GROMACS .gro file of C-alpha atoms in nm:
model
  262
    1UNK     CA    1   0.000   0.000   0.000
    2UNK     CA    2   0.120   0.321  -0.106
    3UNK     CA    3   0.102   0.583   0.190
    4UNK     CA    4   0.057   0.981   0.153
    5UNK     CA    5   0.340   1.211  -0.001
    6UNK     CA    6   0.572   1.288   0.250
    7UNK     CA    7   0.464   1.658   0.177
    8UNK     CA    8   0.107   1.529   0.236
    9UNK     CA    9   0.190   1.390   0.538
   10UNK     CA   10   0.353   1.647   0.689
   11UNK     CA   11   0.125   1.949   0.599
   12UNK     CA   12  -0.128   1.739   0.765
   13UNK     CA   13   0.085   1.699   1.099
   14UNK     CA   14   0.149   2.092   1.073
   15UNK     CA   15  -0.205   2.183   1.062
   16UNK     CA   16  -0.277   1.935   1.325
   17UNK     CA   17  -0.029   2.100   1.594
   18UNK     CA   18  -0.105   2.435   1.461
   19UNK     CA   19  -0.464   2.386   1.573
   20UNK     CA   20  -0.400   2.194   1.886
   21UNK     CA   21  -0.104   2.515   1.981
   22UNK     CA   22  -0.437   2.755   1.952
   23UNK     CA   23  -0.649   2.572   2.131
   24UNK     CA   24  -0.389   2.550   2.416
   25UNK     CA   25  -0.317   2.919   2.411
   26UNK     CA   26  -0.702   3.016   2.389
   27UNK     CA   27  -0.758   2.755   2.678
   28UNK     CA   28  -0.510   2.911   2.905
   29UNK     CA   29  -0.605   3.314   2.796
   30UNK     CA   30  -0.984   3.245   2.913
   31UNK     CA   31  -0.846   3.059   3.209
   32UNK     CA   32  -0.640   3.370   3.294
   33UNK     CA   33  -0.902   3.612   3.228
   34UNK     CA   34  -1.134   3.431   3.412
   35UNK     CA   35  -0.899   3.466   3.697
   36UNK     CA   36  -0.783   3.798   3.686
   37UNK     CA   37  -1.133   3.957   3.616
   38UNK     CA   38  -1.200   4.178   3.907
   39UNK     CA   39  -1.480   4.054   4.226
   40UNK     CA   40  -1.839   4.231   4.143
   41UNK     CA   41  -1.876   4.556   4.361
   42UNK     CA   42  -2.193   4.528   4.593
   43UNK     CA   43  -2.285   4.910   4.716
   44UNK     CA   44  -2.433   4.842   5.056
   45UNK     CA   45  -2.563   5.130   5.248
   46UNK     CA   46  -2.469   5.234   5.583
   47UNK     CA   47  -2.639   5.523   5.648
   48UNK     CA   48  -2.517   5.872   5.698
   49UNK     CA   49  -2.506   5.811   6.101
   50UNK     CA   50  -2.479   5.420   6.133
   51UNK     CA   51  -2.695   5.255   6.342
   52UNK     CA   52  -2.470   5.053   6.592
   53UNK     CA   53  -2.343   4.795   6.681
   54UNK     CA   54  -2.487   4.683   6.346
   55UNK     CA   55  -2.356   4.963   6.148
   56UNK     CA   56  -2.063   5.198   6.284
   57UNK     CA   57  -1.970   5.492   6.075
   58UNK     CA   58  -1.747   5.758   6.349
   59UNK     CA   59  -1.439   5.571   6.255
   60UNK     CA   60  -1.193   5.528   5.928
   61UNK     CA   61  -1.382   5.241   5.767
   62UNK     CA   62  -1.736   5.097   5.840
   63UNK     CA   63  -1.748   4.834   6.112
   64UNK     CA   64  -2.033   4.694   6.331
   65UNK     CA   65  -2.241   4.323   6.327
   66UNK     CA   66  -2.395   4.349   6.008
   67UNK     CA   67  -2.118   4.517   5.785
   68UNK     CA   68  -1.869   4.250   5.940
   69UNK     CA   69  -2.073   3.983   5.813
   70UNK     CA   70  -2.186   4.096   5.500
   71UNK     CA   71  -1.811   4.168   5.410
   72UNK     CA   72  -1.708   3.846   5.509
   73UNK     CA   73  -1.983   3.626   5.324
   74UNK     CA   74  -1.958   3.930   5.024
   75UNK     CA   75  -1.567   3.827   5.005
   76UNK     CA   76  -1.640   3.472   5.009
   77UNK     CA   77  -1.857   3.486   4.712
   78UNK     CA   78  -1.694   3.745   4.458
   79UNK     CA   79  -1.763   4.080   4.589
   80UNK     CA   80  -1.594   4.375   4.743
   81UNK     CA   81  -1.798   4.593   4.950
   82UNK     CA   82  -1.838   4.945   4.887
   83UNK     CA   83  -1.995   5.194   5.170
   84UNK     CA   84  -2.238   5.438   5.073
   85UNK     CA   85  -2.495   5.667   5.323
   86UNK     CA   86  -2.842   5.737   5.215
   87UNK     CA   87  -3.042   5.948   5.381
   88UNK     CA   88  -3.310   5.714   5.562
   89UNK     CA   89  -3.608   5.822   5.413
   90UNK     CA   90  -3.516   5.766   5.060
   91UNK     CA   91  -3.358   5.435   5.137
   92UNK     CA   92  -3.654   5.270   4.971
   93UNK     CA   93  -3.660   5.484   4.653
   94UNK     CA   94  -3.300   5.501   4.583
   95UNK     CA   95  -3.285   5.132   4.615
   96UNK     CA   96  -3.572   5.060   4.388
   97UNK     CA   97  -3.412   5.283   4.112
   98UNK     CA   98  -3.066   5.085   4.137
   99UNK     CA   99  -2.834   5.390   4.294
  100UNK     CA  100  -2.740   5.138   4.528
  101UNK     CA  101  -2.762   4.734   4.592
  102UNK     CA  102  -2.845   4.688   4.929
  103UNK     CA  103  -2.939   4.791   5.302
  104UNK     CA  104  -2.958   4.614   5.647
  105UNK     CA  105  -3.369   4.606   5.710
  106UNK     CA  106  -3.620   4.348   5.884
  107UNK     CA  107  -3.900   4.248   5.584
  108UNK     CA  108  -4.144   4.390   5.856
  109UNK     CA  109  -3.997   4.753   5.841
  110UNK     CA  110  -4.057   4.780   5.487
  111UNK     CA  111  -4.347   4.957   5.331
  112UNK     CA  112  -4.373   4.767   4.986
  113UNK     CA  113  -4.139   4.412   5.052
  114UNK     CA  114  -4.282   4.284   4.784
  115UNK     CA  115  -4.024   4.544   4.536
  116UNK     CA  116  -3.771   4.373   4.683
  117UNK     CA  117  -3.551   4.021   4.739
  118UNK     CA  118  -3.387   3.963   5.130
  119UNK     CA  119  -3.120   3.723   5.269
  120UNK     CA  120  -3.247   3.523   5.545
  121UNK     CA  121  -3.197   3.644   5.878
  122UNK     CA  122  -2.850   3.720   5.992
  123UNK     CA  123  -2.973   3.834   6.342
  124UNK     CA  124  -3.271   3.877   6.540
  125UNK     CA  125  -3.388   4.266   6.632
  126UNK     CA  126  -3.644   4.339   6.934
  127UNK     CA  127  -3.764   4.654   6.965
  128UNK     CA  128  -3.832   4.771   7.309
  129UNK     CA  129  -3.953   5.063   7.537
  130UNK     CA  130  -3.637   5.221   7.734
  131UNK     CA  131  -3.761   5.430   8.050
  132UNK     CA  132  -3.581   5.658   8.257
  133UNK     CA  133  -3.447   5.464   8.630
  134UNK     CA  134  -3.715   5.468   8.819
  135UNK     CA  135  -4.009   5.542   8.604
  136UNK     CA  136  -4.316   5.304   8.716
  137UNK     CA  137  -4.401   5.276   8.334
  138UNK     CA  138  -4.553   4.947   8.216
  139UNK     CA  139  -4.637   4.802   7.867
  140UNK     CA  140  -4.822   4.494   7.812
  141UNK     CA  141  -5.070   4.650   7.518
  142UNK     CA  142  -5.087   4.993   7.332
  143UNK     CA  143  -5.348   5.099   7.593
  144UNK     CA  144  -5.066   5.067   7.860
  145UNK     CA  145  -4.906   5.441   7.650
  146UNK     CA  146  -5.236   5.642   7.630
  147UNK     CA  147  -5.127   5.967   7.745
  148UNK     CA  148  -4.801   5.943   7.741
  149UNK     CA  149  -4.484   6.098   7.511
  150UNK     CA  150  -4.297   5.834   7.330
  151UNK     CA  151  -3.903   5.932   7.163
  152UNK     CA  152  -3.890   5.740   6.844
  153UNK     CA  153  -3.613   5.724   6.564
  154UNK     CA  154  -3.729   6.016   6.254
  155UNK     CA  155  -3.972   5.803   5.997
  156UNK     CA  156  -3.947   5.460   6.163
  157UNK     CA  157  -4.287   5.266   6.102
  158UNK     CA  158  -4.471   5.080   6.398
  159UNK     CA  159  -4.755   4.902   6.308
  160UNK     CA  160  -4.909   4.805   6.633
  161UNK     CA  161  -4.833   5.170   6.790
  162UNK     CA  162  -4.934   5.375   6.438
  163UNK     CA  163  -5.285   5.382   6.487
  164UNK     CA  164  -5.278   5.546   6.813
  165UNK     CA  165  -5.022   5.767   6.697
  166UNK     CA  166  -5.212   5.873   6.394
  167UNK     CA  167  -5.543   5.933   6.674
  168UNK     CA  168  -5.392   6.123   6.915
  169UNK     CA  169  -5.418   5.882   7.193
  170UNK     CA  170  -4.971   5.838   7.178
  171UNK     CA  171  -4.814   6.197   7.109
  172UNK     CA  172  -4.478   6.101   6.951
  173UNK     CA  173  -4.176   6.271   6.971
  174UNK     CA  174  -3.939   6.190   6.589
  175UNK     CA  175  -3.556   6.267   6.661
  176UNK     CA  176  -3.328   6.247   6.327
  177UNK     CA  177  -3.018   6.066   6.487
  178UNK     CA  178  -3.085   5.778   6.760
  179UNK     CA  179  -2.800   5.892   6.959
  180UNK     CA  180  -2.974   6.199   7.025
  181UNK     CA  181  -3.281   6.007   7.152
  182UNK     CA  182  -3.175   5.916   7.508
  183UNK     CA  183  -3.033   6.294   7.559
  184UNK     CA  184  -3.382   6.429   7.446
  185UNK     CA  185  -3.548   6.232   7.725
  186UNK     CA  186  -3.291   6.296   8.002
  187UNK     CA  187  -3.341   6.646   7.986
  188UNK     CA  188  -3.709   6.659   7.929
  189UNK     CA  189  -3.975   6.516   8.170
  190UNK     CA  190  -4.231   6.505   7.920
  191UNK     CA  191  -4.121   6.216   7.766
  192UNK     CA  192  -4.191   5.934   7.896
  193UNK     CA  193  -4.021   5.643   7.677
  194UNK     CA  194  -3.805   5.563   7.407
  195UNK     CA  195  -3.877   5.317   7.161
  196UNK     CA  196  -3.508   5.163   7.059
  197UNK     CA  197  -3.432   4.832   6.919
  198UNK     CA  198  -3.225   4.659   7.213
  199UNK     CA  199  -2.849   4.631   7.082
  200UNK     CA  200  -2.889   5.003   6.976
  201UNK     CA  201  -3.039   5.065   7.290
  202UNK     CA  202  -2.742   4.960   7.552
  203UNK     CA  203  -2.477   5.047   7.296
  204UNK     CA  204  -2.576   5.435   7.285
  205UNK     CA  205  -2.658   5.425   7.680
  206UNK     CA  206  -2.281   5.261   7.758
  207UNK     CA  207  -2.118   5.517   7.518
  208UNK     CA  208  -2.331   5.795   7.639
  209UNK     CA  209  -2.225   5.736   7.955
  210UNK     CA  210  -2.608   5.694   8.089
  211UNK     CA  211  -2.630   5.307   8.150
  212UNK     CA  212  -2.741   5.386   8.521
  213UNK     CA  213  -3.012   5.643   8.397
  214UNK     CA  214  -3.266   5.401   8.207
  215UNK     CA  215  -3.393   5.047   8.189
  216UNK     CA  216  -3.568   4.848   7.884
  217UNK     CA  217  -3.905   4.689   7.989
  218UNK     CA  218  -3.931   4.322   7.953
  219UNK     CA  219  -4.195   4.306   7.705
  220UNK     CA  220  -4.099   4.395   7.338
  221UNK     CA  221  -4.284   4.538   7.121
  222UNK     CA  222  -4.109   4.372   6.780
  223UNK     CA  223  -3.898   4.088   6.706
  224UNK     CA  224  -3.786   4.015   6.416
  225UNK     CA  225  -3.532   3.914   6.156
  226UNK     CA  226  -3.263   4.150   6.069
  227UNK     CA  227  -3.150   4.102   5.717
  228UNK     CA  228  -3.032   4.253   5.345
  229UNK     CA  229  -3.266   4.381   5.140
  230UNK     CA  230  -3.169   4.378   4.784
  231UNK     CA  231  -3.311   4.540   4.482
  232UNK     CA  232  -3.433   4.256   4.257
  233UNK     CA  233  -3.163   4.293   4.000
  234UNK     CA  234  -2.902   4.118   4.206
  235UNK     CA  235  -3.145   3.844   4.318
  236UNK     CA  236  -2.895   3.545   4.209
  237UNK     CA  237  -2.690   3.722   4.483
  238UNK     CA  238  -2.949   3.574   4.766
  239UNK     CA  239  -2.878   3.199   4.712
  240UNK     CA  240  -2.494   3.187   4.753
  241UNK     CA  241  -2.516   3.483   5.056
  242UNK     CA  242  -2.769   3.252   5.286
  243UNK     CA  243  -2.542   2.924   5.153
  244UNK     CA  244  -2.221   3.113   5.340
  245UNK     CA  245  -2.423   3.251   5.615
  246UNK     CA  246  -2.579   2.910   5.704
  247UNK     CA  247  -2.165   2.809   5.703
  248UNK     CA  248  -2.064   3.067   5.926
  249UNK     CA  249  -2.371   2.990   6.168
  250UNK     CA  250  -2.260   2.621   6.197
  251UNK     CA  251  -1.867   2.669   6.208
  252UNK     CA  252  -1.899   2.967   6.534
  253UNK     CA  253  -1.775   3.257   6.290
  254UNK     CA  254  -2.106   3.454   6.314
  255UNK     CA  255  -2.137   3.421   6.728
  256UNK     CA  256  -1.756   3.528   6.709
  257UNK     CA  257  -1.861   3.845   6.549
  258UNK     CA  258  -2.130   3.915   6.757
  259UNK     CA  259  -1.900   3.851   7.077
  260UNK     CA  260  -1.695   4.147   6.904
  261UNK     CA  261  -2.012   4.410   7.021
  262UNK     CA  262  -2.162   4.267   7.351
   0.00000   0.00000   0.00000
């Protein structure tokens, strides 16, 4: 049997390596790329004056229990974090229209959920009633409040105390920065309770100085699941986030964390 030309042959060999050379080289350029393509930035807010321990903005770079996490879990699944402060009333808006990806939030403090995607919950939030030392100030109900004067974060939304704001029967007192509720109420007698989720709560009182000065009653008035609300756009972000978080529940990293702000 007569074989190819040996020019045959050898263009054929030539073409054959050529092909397998490109291959090799594309293989390892899309491997590289793929590697060296920058993490996906994820613009979480923080709000213009934090709202520790979960969010703590008085220092160089963000810190508290909820930027901690997010940044680790973020890291762990291809993001960097960048810090941005919205104002908290257009939180909502701005987030809808995609000027930022993200905020700490409980589903239950949101107007209109439904516009929105959350993680599951990274922590539980109670809100509670914080009364100056001494005060013989109960709550069991709403009706418990009826005449009184109740300090409450600027445009925070309380469904089982709205109604009776909205009639008259709660006067409410709205200050802009929480820090500045617990100094409102020391030097006013007309208030008679601040509504503060708990963490918040003994965080501003031991900075403040005023631990010794006020008390939470034992009854809450939420509790609920503190988590991040997305806008919709980066809902494939949800699955690998609570994947992580369920991780760092099991392996001790998330209690560590917390241990950081008690």
């Amino acid at each position: 049997m007569t074989g190819l030309p040996a020019s045959l042959r050898f263009s054929s060999a030539h073409y054959t390596l050529t092909f397998l050379a490109i291959f090799v080289l594309a293989s390892l350029f899309s491997a590289m790329t793929f590697a060296d393509e920058p993490p996906q930035t994820f613009r979480l807010n923080v709000s213009p004056n934090g709202y520790p321990p979960y969010l703590i903005v008085d220092q160089a770079a963000p810190s508290g229990i909820m930027w901690d996490v997010f940044s680790l879990i973020a890291g762990r699944i291809g993001y960097t974090v960048e810090a941005v402060k919205i104002p908290r009333k257009r939180v909502d808006e701005l987030l809808f229209e995609g000027y930022f990806d993200g905020t700490p939030r409980a589903v239950e403090w949101t107007k209109h959920p439904e516009d929105f995607v959350f993680t599951a919950p990274i922590v539980t939030v109670e809100e509670v009633f914080f009364v100056p030392r001494g005060s013989d100030l109960t709550y069991d109900q709403p009706e418990d409040l009826f005449g009184k004067t109740i300090v409450t974060p600027l445009g925070y939304y309380y469904p089982v105390l709205q109604p009776h704001f909205e009639s008259g029967a709660i006067k409410r007192f709205e200050v802009p920065r929480d820090r500045d509720m617990f100094t409102f109420a020391r030097h006013n007698e007309r208030f008679d309770a601040i509504v503060a989720e708990r963490r918040l709560g003994q965080w501003l009182l031991r900075n403040l100085g005023l631990r010794d000065e006020f008390v939470s009653l034992p009854k809450n008035l939420t509790h609920f699941g503190y988590r991040i609300m997305v806008r919709k756009e980066f809902a494939d972000f949800i699955e690998p986030f609570n994947k992580e978080l369920r991780h760092i529940q099991e392996n001790g990293e998330l209690d560590a964390i917390l241990a950081n702000y008690r």
